[in-house]
Coordinates of C-alpha atoms and ligand atoms in Angstrom, one line a residue:
M21 CA 42.4 -0.4 6.5
A22 CA 38.8 -0.8 8.2
G23 CA 39.1 -2.4 11.5
M24 CA 42.3 -0.4 12.6
G25 CA 42.4 2.0 15.5
D26 CA 39.5 2.4 17.8
N27 CA 36.9 3.4 15.2
P28 CA 33.6 1.2 14.9
F29 CA 34.0 -0.6 11.5
K30 CA 31.6 -3.2 9.5
K31 CA 32.5 -6.9 9.4
C32 CA 31.0 -9.7 7.5
I33 CA 29.4 -12.2 9.4
N34 CA 30.8 -15.0 7.4
P35 CA 33.8 -16.5 9.3
T36 CA 35.4 -17.7 5.6
C37 CA 35.1 -14.3 4.6
N38 CA 35.5 -11.9 7.1
L39 CA 35.9 -8.8 5.1
T40 CA 35.7 -5.7 7.1
Y41 CA 34.8 -1.9 5.5
K42 CA 34.6 1.4 6.5
I43 CA 31.7 3.0 8.6
N44 CA 31.1 6.0 6.2
N45 CA 30.0 4.2 3.0
N46 CA 26.6 2.8 1.5
I47 CA 28.0 -0.8 1.7
L48 CA 25.2 -2.5 3.8
V49 CA 25.9 -6.0 2.3
C50 CA 29.1 -7.9 2.4
K51 CA 30.8 -8.5 -1.5
C52 CA 30.4 -12.3 -0.4
G53 CA 26.4 -11.5 0.0
S54 CA 26.9 -12.1 3.7
F55 CA 25.3 -9.6 5.9
L56 CA 27.5 -7.3 7.9
D57 CA 28.1 -6.3 11.6
I58 CA 28.6 -3.6 13.2
I59 CA 32.3 -4.0 15.4
Y60 CA 33.3 -1.6 18.3
Q61 CA 36.8 -1.7 19.7
K62 CA 36.1 0.0 22.9
N63 CA 35.9 -1.9 26.4
F64 CA 33.0 -0.2 27.8
S65 CA 32.8 0.2 31.7
R66 CA 30.0 -1.2 33.4
E67 CA 29.9 2.4 35.4
L68 CA 27.7 3.5 32.3
I69 CA 24.8 1.8 33.5
Q70 CA 24.4 4.7 36.1
T71 CA 25.1 7.4 33.3
F72 CA 21.9 5.1 31.3
Y73 CA 19.8 6.0 33.9
Q74 CA 20.6 9.4 35.2
R75 CA 20.1 10.5 31.4
R76 CA 16.2 9.5 32.2
N77 CA 16.2 12.8 34.2
H78 CA 17.1 14.5 30.9
G79 CA 16.7 17.9 31.4
G80 CA 15.5 19.1 28.2
N81 CA 18.4 17.1 26.1
I82 CA 16.2 15.2 23.3
Y83 CA 19.0 12.5 22.9
N84 CA 19.0 11.6 26.9
E85 CA 15.5 11.3 26.5
S86 CA 15.4 9.2 23.8
G87 CA 15.2 5.4 25.0
V88 CA 17.8 4.7 21.7
W89 CA 20.3 7.4 22.1
R90 CA 20.2 7.2 26.2
F91 CA 22.6 4.0 25.5
R92 CA 24.4 5.7 23.0
E93 CA 27.8 4.6 23.8
L94 CA 26.8 0.9 23.2
I95 CA 25.5 1.9 19.3
N96 CA 28.4 4.6 18.7
F97 CA 29.1 3.7 15.4
A98 CA 29.1 7.7 14.8
N99 CA 32.1 7.6 16.7
L100 CA 30.7 10.6 18.9
D101 CA 32.7 11.6 21.8
T102 CA 30.8 14.5 23.4
E103 CA 27.9 15.1 25.4
D104 CA 27.2 18.6 23.7
F105 CA 23.6 18.6 22.5
E106 CA 24.9 21.1 19.1
Q107 CA 27.4 18.7 18.3
C108 CA 24.9 15.7 18.9
S109 CA 22.0 17.3 16.8
K110 CA 24.6 17.4 14.2
I111 CA 24.7 13.9 13.8
L112 CA 22.2 11.9 15.9
V113 CA 18.6 11.4 14.3
S114 CA 15.7 11.3 16.9
L115 CA 12.3 12.4 16.6
D116 CA 12.5 14.8 19.6
G117 CA 13.8 12.5 21.8
S118 CA 10.5 9.9 21.1
E119 CA 11.7 6.9 20.4
G120 CA 12.0 4.3 22.6
R121 CA 10.8 7.1 25.4
Q122 CA 7.8 5.2 26.8
S123 CA 8.7 2.0 26.0
K124 CA 9.7 -0.3 28.9
P125 CA 8.4 -3.3 30.9
Y126 CA 5.1 -3.5 32.3
K127 CA 3.2 -6.3 34.4
M128 CA -0.3 -7.2 32.8
K129 CA -2.3 -9.7 35.1
K130 CA -4.5 -10.9 32.6
V131 CA -2.2 -12.0 30.2
S132 CA 0.4 -13.6 33.0
E133 CA -2.8 -15.7 34.0
Y134 CA -3.5 -16.8 30.3
S135 CA 0.4 -17.3 29.9
L136 CA 0.4 -19.7 32.9
I137 CA 3.0 -17.3 34.5
D138 CA 3.2 -15.6 38.2
N139 CA 2.2 -12.0 37.5
D140 CA 5.6 -11.1 39.1
F141 CA 7.6 -13.3 36.9
L142 CA 6.3 -12.0 33.2
L143 CA 6.8 -8.6 31.6
L144 CA 5.4 -7.2 28.6
Q145 CA 7.3 -4.3 26.8
P146 CA 4.8 -2.1 24.7
E147 CA 6.8 -1.2 21.4
G148 CA 4.0 0.4 19.9
Y149 CA 4.2 3.4 22.3
N150 CA 6.8 4.8 20.1
P151 CA 6.1 7.7 17.7
S152 CA 5.1 5.7 14.5
G153 CA 3.5 3.0 16.9
S154 CA 6.0 0.2 16.4
F155 CA 9.3 -1.2 17.5
K156 CA 10.9 0.2 14.2
D157 CA 11.8 3.6 15.3
N158 CA 14.5 2.1 17.6
G159 CA 16.2 1.1 14.6
M160 CA 15.0 3.9 12.2
S161 CA 16.3 6.5 14.0
T162 CA 20.0 4.7 14.0
A163 CA 19.9 3.8 10.2
V164 CA 18.6 7.6 9.2
T165 CA 21.7 9.0 11.3
H166 CA 23.7 6.9 9.0
A167 CA 22.1 7.5 5.9
K168 CA 22.8 11.4 6.5
M169 CA 26.4 10.7 8.1
I170 CA 27.0 9.3 4.4
N171 CA 24.9 12.1 2.8
M172 CA 22.1 9.8 1.3
N173 CA 19.3 11.7 0.5
K174 CA 16.6 9.3 -0.1
I175 CA 16.0 6.2 1.9
I176 CA 14.1 3.2 0.7
C177 CA 12.7 0.1 2.1
A178 CA 9.9 -2.7 1.3
S179 CA 7.6 -3.1 4.3
T180 CA 4.6 -5.2 5.6
G181 CA 3.5 -1.4 6.9
N182 CA 5.3 -0.7 10.0
T183 CA 8.9 -0.1 8.7
S184 CA 7.6 1.9 5.6
A185 CA 5.6 4.1 8.4
S186 CA 8.6 4.4 10.5
A187 CA 11.0 5.7 7.6
A188 CA 8.3 7.6 6.2
M189 CA 8.5 9.3 9.4
Y190 CA 11.8 9.8 9.8
A191 CA 12.5 11.0 6.2
A192 CA 9.9 13.7 6.7
N193 CA 11.1 14.8 9.8
E194 CA 15.1 15.1 8.6
N195 CA 13.4 16.2 4.8
I196 CA 14.8 13.7 3.1
K197 CA 13.0 11.8 0.2
C198 CA 11.4 8.0 0.9
E199 CA 10.1 5.3 -1.1
V200 CA 8.3 2.5 0.1
F201 CA 7.4 -0.9 -1.4
V202 CA 4.5 -2.7 0.2
P203 CA 2.6 -5.6 -1.0
K204 CA -0.9 -4.5 -2.4
G205 CA -4.1 -5.3 -0.3
E206 CA -1.7 -7.0 2.3
I207 CA -1.0 -4.5 4.7
A208 CA -2.9 -2.2 7.6
P209 CA -4.8 0.4 6.5
G210 CA -3.3 2.2 9.2
K211 CA 0.1 1.9 8.2
L212 CA -0.5 2.5 4.7
G213 CA -2.3 5.8 5.8
Q214 CA 1.2 6.6 7.7
A215 CA 3.3 6.0 4.8
F216 CA 0.9 8.6 2.5
Q217 CA 0.4 11.1 5.4
F218 CA 4.1 11.2 6.2
G219 CA 4.7 12.0 2.4
A220 CA 6.6 9.1 1.0
Q221 CA 6.1 8.1 -2.2
V222 CA 4.2 4.6 -2.2
I223 CA 5.0 1.6 -4.7
E224 CA 2.5 -1.2 -4.5
I225 CA 3.7 -4.3 -5.6
D226 CA 1.8 -7.4 -7.1
G227 CA 3.1 -9.5 -4.6
N228 CA 4.2 -10.2 -1.1
F229 CA 6.3 -8.9 1.0
D230 CA 9.5 -10.9 -0.1
D231 CA 8.9 -9.8 -3.6
A232 CA 8.2 -6.3 -2.3
L233 CA 11.7 -6.4 -0.9
A234 CA 13.5 -7.9 -3.8
Y235 CA 11.8 -5.0 -5.8
S236 CA 13.5 -2.3 -3.4
L237 CA 16.8 -3.7 -3.2
K238 CA 17.1 -3.2 -6.8
E239 CA 15.7 -0.1 -6.9
A240 CA 18.1 0.7 -4.4
Q241 CA 21.0 -0.6 -6.1
E242 CA 19.9 1.2 -9.2
L243 CA 19.3 4.8 -8.1
G244 CA 22.2 4.7 -5.2
A245 CA 19.5 5.0 -3.0
Y246 CA 19.9 4.1 1.1
T247 CA 18.0 0.8 2.0
V248 CA 16.9 0.7 5.6
N249 CA 15.5 -2.7 5.9
S250 CA 16.7 -4.6 8.6
I251 CA 19.3 -6.0 6.3
N252 CA 21.3 -2.8 7.2
P253 CA 23.0 -3.4 10.1
F254 CA 22.7 0.1 11.3
R255 CA 19.0 -0.8 11.8
I256 CA 20.0 -4.0 13.9
E257 CA 22.3 -1.4 16.0
G258 CA 19.2 0.8 17.2
Q259 CA 17.2 -2.3 18.1
K260 CA 19.5 -3.8 20.6
T261 CA 18.2 -1.1 22.8
I262 CA 15.0 -2.8 23.0
L263 CA 16.8 -5.2 25.3
Y264 CA 18.9 -2.5 26.9
R265 CA 15.5 -1.2 28.3
A266 CA 14.3 -4.6 29.3
L267 CA 17.5 -4.8 31.0
E268 CA 17.6 -1.8 32.8
Y269 CA 13.8 -2.1 34.3
L270 CA 15.8 -5.4 35.7
D271 CA 18.5 -4.1 37.1
W272 CA 20.6 -5.5 34.5
N273 CA 19.8 -9.0 35.6
P274 CA 18.9 -10.9 32.5
P275 CA 15.6 -12.6 32.5
D276 CA 15.5 -16.4 31.6
W277 CA 13.4 -15.5 28.3
I278 CA 13.3 -13.2 25.9
V279 CA 10.4 -13.4 23.3
Y280 CA 9.8 -11.7 19.9
P281 CA 7.3 -12.7 17.2
G282 CA 9.3 -13.8 13.9
G283 CA 9.3 -12.1 10.7
A284 CA 12.3 -11.1 8.8
L285 CA 14.2 -11.7 12.1
G286 CA 15.9 -8.4 12.3
N287 CA 14.6 -8.1 16.2
T288 CA 15.9 -12.1 16.7
S289 CA 19.1 -10.7 14.9
S290 CA 19.4 -7.9 17.0
C291 CA 18.6 -9.1 20.5
G292 CA 21.3 -11.9 19.8
K293 CA 23.7 -9.0 18.8
A294 CA 23.1 -7.4 22.1
I295 CA 23.4 -10.6 24.5
M296 CA 26.7 -11.5 22.9
E297 CA 28.2 -8.5 23.1
L298 CA 27.1 -7.6 26.7
Y299 CA 28.3 -11.0 27.4
D300 CA 31.6 -10.3 26.0
L301 CA 31.7 -7.0 27.9
G302 CA 31.3 -9.1 30.9
W303 CA 28.4 -6.7 31.7
I304 CA 25.7 -9.8 32.2
K305 CA 26.9 -13.3 33.3
K306 CA 23.9 -15.1 32.5
I307 CA 22.6 -15.6 28.9
P308 CA 18.8 -15.2 28.3
R309 CA 17.2 -17.6 26.0
L310 CA 15.4 -16.1 23.0
L311 CA 12.1 -17.8 22.0
V312 CA 10.8 -16.7 18.6
V313 CA 7.3 -17.3 17.7
N314 CA 6.1 -17.8 13.9
A315 CA 2.6 -17.4 12.4
E316 CA 1.5 -20.8 11.3
G317 CA 1.3 -19.7 8.2
A318 CA 4.4 -17.9 7.7
N319 CA 7.1 -20.5 9.2
T320 CA 10.1 -20.6 7.6
F321 CA 12.4 -20.3 10.7
Y322 CA 10.3 -22.8 12.8
E323 CA 10.2 -25.6 10.0
L324 CA 13.7 -25.0 9.2
T325 CA 15.1 -25.0 12.7
N326 CA 13.3 -27.6 13.8
G327 CA 14.3 -30.1 11.1
L328 CA 10.6 -30.3 9.8
F329 CA 12.0 -29.7 6.0
G330 CA 14.7 -32.7 4.3
G331 CA 14.8 -33.8 8.0
K332 CA 17.8 -32.0 8.7
K333 CA 17.8 -29.2 11.4
L334 CA 19.2 -25.6 10.0
E335 CA 22.0 -24.2 12.8
W336 CA 24.2 -21.4 12.8
N337 CA 27.3 -24.5 12.5
I338 CA 30.1 -21.5 13.4
G339 CA 29.0 -19.3 10.6
R340 CA 28.6 -22.1 8.1
P341 CA 24.8 -22.9 8.0
D342 CA 23.7 -25.5 5.5
L343 CA 22.9 -22.9 2.6
S344 CA 21.7 -25.3 0.3
L345 CA 18.9 -26.6 2.7
I346 CA 17.6 -22.9 2.7
K347 CA 17.7 -22.9 -1.1
E348 CA 16.1 -26.1 -1.3
Y349 CA 12.9 -25.2 0.7
Y350 CA 12.2 -21.8 -0.9
D351 CA 12.7 -23.8 -4.4
Q352 CA 10.0 -26.2 -3.0
K353 CA 7.7 -23.5 -1.8
D354 CA 7.8 -21.6 -5.1
K355 CA 7.4 -24.8 -7.3
K356 CA 4.2 -25.4 -5.0
G357 CA 3.3 -21.5 -5.5
I358 CA 3.1 -21.8 -1.6
K359 CA 3.1 -18.3 -0.1
P360 CA 3.1 -17.2 3.4
R361 CA -0.6 -17.0 4.9
T362 CA -1.3 -15.2 7.8
K363 CA -4.0 -12.5 9.0
A364 CA -1.3 -11.1 11.2
T365 CA 0.4 -9.5 7.6
A366 CA 3.1 -7.8 9.9
I367 CA 4.6 -10.9 9.9
Q368 CA 3.5 -12.4 6.7
I369 CA 6.9 -13.2 5.4
G370 CA 8.3 -16.2 3.6
K371 CA 12.0 -15.4 3.2
P372 CA 13.1 -14.3 6.2
A373 CA 16.1 -11.6 5.0
N374 CA 17.9 -11.8 8.6
L375 CA 18.0 -15.6 8.7
I376 CA 21.4 -16.4 8.8
K377 CA 21.8 -13.5 12.1
A378 CA 19.0 -15.0 13.4
L379 CA 20.5 -18.6 13.8
R380 CA 23.2 -17.1 15.5
S381 CA 21.2 -15.7 18.1
I382 CA 19.4 -18.9 18.6
D383 CA 22.6 -20.6 18.6
F384 CA 24.2 -18.2 21.2
T385 CA 21.4 -18.0 23.5
N386 CA 20.1 -21.8 23.1
G387 CA 17.1 -20.5 22.0
I388 CA 13.6 -22.0 20.6
V389 CA 11.3 -21.3 17.2
T390 CA 7.9 -22.0 17.5
Q391 CA 4.7 -21.4 15.9
V392 CA 1.3 -20.3 16.8
S393 CA -2.1 -20.1 15.0
D394 CA -4.0 -17.2 13.9
K395 CA -6.8 -17.9 16.6
E396 CA -4.0 -17.8 19.3
M397 CA -2.5 -14.7 18.2
S398 CA -5.9 -13.1 17.9
D399 CA -6.4 -14.3 21.9
G400 CA -3.0 -13.0 23.0
M401 CA -3.7 -9.7 21.1
A402 CA -7.1 -9.2 23.0
L403 CA -5.7 -10.0 26.2
V404 CA -3.1 -7.7 26.1
G405 CA -5.8 -5.2 25.0
L406 CA -7.9 -6.4 28.4
N407 CA -5.0 -5.0 30.5
G408 CA -5.1 -1.5 29.0
F409 CA -2.7 -2.0 26.7
D410 CA -2.5 -1.9 23.0
C411 CA -0.7 -4.1 20.3
E412 CA -1.1 -5.7 17.1
M413 CA -2.2 -9.1 16.0
A414 CA 1.8 -9.9 15.2
S415 CA 2.6 -9.0 18.7
G416 CA -0.4 -11.4 20.2
A417 CA 2.0 -14.1 19.0
V418 CA 4.0 -13.4 22.3
P419 CA 1.5 -14.1 24.9
A420 CA 0.3 -17.2 22.7
G421 CA 4.0 -18.4 22.4
I422 CA 4.9 -18.1 25.6
R423 CA 1.6 -20.0 26.8
K424 CA 2.4 -22.7 24.3
L425 CA 6.2 -23.3 25.5
R426 CA 4.6 -23.1 29.3
K427 CA 2.0 -25.9 28.3
E428 CA 5.0 -27.7 27.2
E429 CA 6.9 -27.1 30.3
I430 CA 9.8 -26.1 28.5
I431 CA 9.4 -22.4 30.1
K432 CA 9.4 -23.4 33.5
K433 CA 6.5 -22.1 36.3
D434 CA 9.3 -19.6 37.9
D435 CA 11.0 -18.3 35.2
V436 CA 11.4 -14.7 34.3
V437 CA 9.9 -13.9 30.9
V438 CA 10.2 -10.8 29.1
G439 CA 8.1 -10.6 26.3
I440 CA 8.1 -7.8 23.3
L441 CA 4.9 -6.2 22.1
T442 CA 6.0 -5.1 18.9
G443 CA 3.4 -2.8 17.2
K444 CA 0.3 -1.3 18.0
Q445 CA -3.2 -2.1 16.5
K446 CA -3.2 -0.5 13.0
D447 CA -5.9 -2.5 11.7
P448 CA -8.9 -2.0 13.9
R449 CA -10.8 -4.1 11.9
L450 CA -9.2 -6.8 13.5
S451 CA -10.3 -5.9 17.1
I452 CA -13.7 -5.0 16.0
D453 CA -14.1 -8.5 14.3
Y454 CA -12.6 -10.4 17.2
H455 CA -15.4 -8.8 19.8
L456 CA -18.2 -9.3 17.3
N457 CA -17.5 -13.0 17.2
Q458 CA -19.0 -14.5 20.5
S459 CA -16.9 -17.5 19.7
N460 CA -13.8 -15.8 20.4
R461 CA -12.8 -16.8 23.8
F462 CA -12.3 -13.2 25.2
S463 CA -15.0 -11.5 22.8
K464 CA -17.2 -8.8 24.1
P465 CA -20.0 -8.5 21.8
P466 CA -21.6 -5.2 21.5
V467 CA -25.2 -4.6 22.8
A468 CA -28.0 -3.1 20.7
K469 CA -30.7 -1.2 22.3
Ligands
F0G528 N1 6.0 -7.6 14.6 C1 5.4 -6.3 14.0 C2 4.2 -5.3 14.3 C3 6.2 -5.7 13.0 O1 5.9 -4.7 11.7 C4 7.4 -6.7 12.5 C5 8.0 -6.7 11.0 C6 7.6 -7.9 13.0 C7 7.0 -8.1 14.3 C8 8.4 -9.1 12.7 O2 9.7 -8.3 13.3 O3 10.9 -8.7 11.0 O4 12.3 -8.0 13.3 O5 11.0 -10.4 12.7 N2 7.6 -5.8 10.4 C9 8.4 -5.9 9.3 C10 7.7 -4.5 8.6 C11 8.6 -6.8 8.3 O6 7.8 -4.3 7.3 O7 7.2 -3.9 8.8 P1 11.1 -8.9 12.4

């Protein structure tokens, strides 16, 4: 039976169900419809922290060089018990060690001034410096590893552009097929270009991301293909390493806050799971608070968790969230024909697939969900650029959200804050348009001579 012995297994997150499954199959969602967690049964020694650090001197071993696989003990769903490079390379998928390799926290003076935080207390981690240009590579390397473990030769996803770029890149490198469902006309040209460049089959949906996800899940079931959206618990495992790298930089002393933009809420889910596990292991004694920042035009998580629909706050409620409230919310939006709308197309999502796991993360970390306008996100994006770092508009939600909570005095002046800049700019028109418009706060229009 799954769950016996030392082996990792999958477990339903719904406490009234609690079904478990073996690792080695294509079951990614529980029979009851709830999502699954990967559960490890080992009690890891904190001494591994030294091992993780030493691996940065990788000596040419790509699994030590990789900012994902460097932490392999904490994401060991493949149950690998070897340091042997040949053995690792039979199982672990890596783009030559490049995922997570360059992303770690940096100080950005102009952003800290704007965010009203002391320069020493604000750290921003540009996940855009991953091989496909976004944080997605963290979780895609692990999801594709699992796909290969169970001999799947076709991966499939819906995407606002970064997931599809990452999936297509790994699929090409591993010589497996890839099909991506994207909302037609609603993804950044740089992202669409990557899907083509890496040889994926692009399927354009006349609808938004939520529609594309529904199509892709149906197709995956019909074809028996392997879904690499963040409903897949193996994606969530790889994304935990975003937090590990931030913590490593801080000598594993948790910050007061960790801040992410919120879209489908995979990051929120994975960061929460990583914190829960490290806390359970006793590696961290303090629980950092999660701040999730929605775009105003795609603010499902914000509205539901802040009681702005039906007067009731949606909460984890020990694994029994009010599902009827979510249904009523979606029904009402559908009936009124209200679609998510933001220029930050990466997070233009109305029905975040990971909503329930994300509620768990907010609950465990005493987290907060806020929202910011397109204008605020653009300012945030521009400022990151003025520090010599690249990020896309959705990532601009992070400085904007921090500033907002500082003004509200929820984030305190001497709180340590880590913000995740999720992706790099793949729609240069947004930067150009921002700077062409003199009325934008940080714009520097061109001069004609
Ligand atoms: N930032 C960027 C740059 C993204 O591409 C995404 C999601 C998010 C933030 C939101 O993260 O879903 O974990 O809450 N992009 C997905 C995609 C939906 O298809 O590329 P999340």
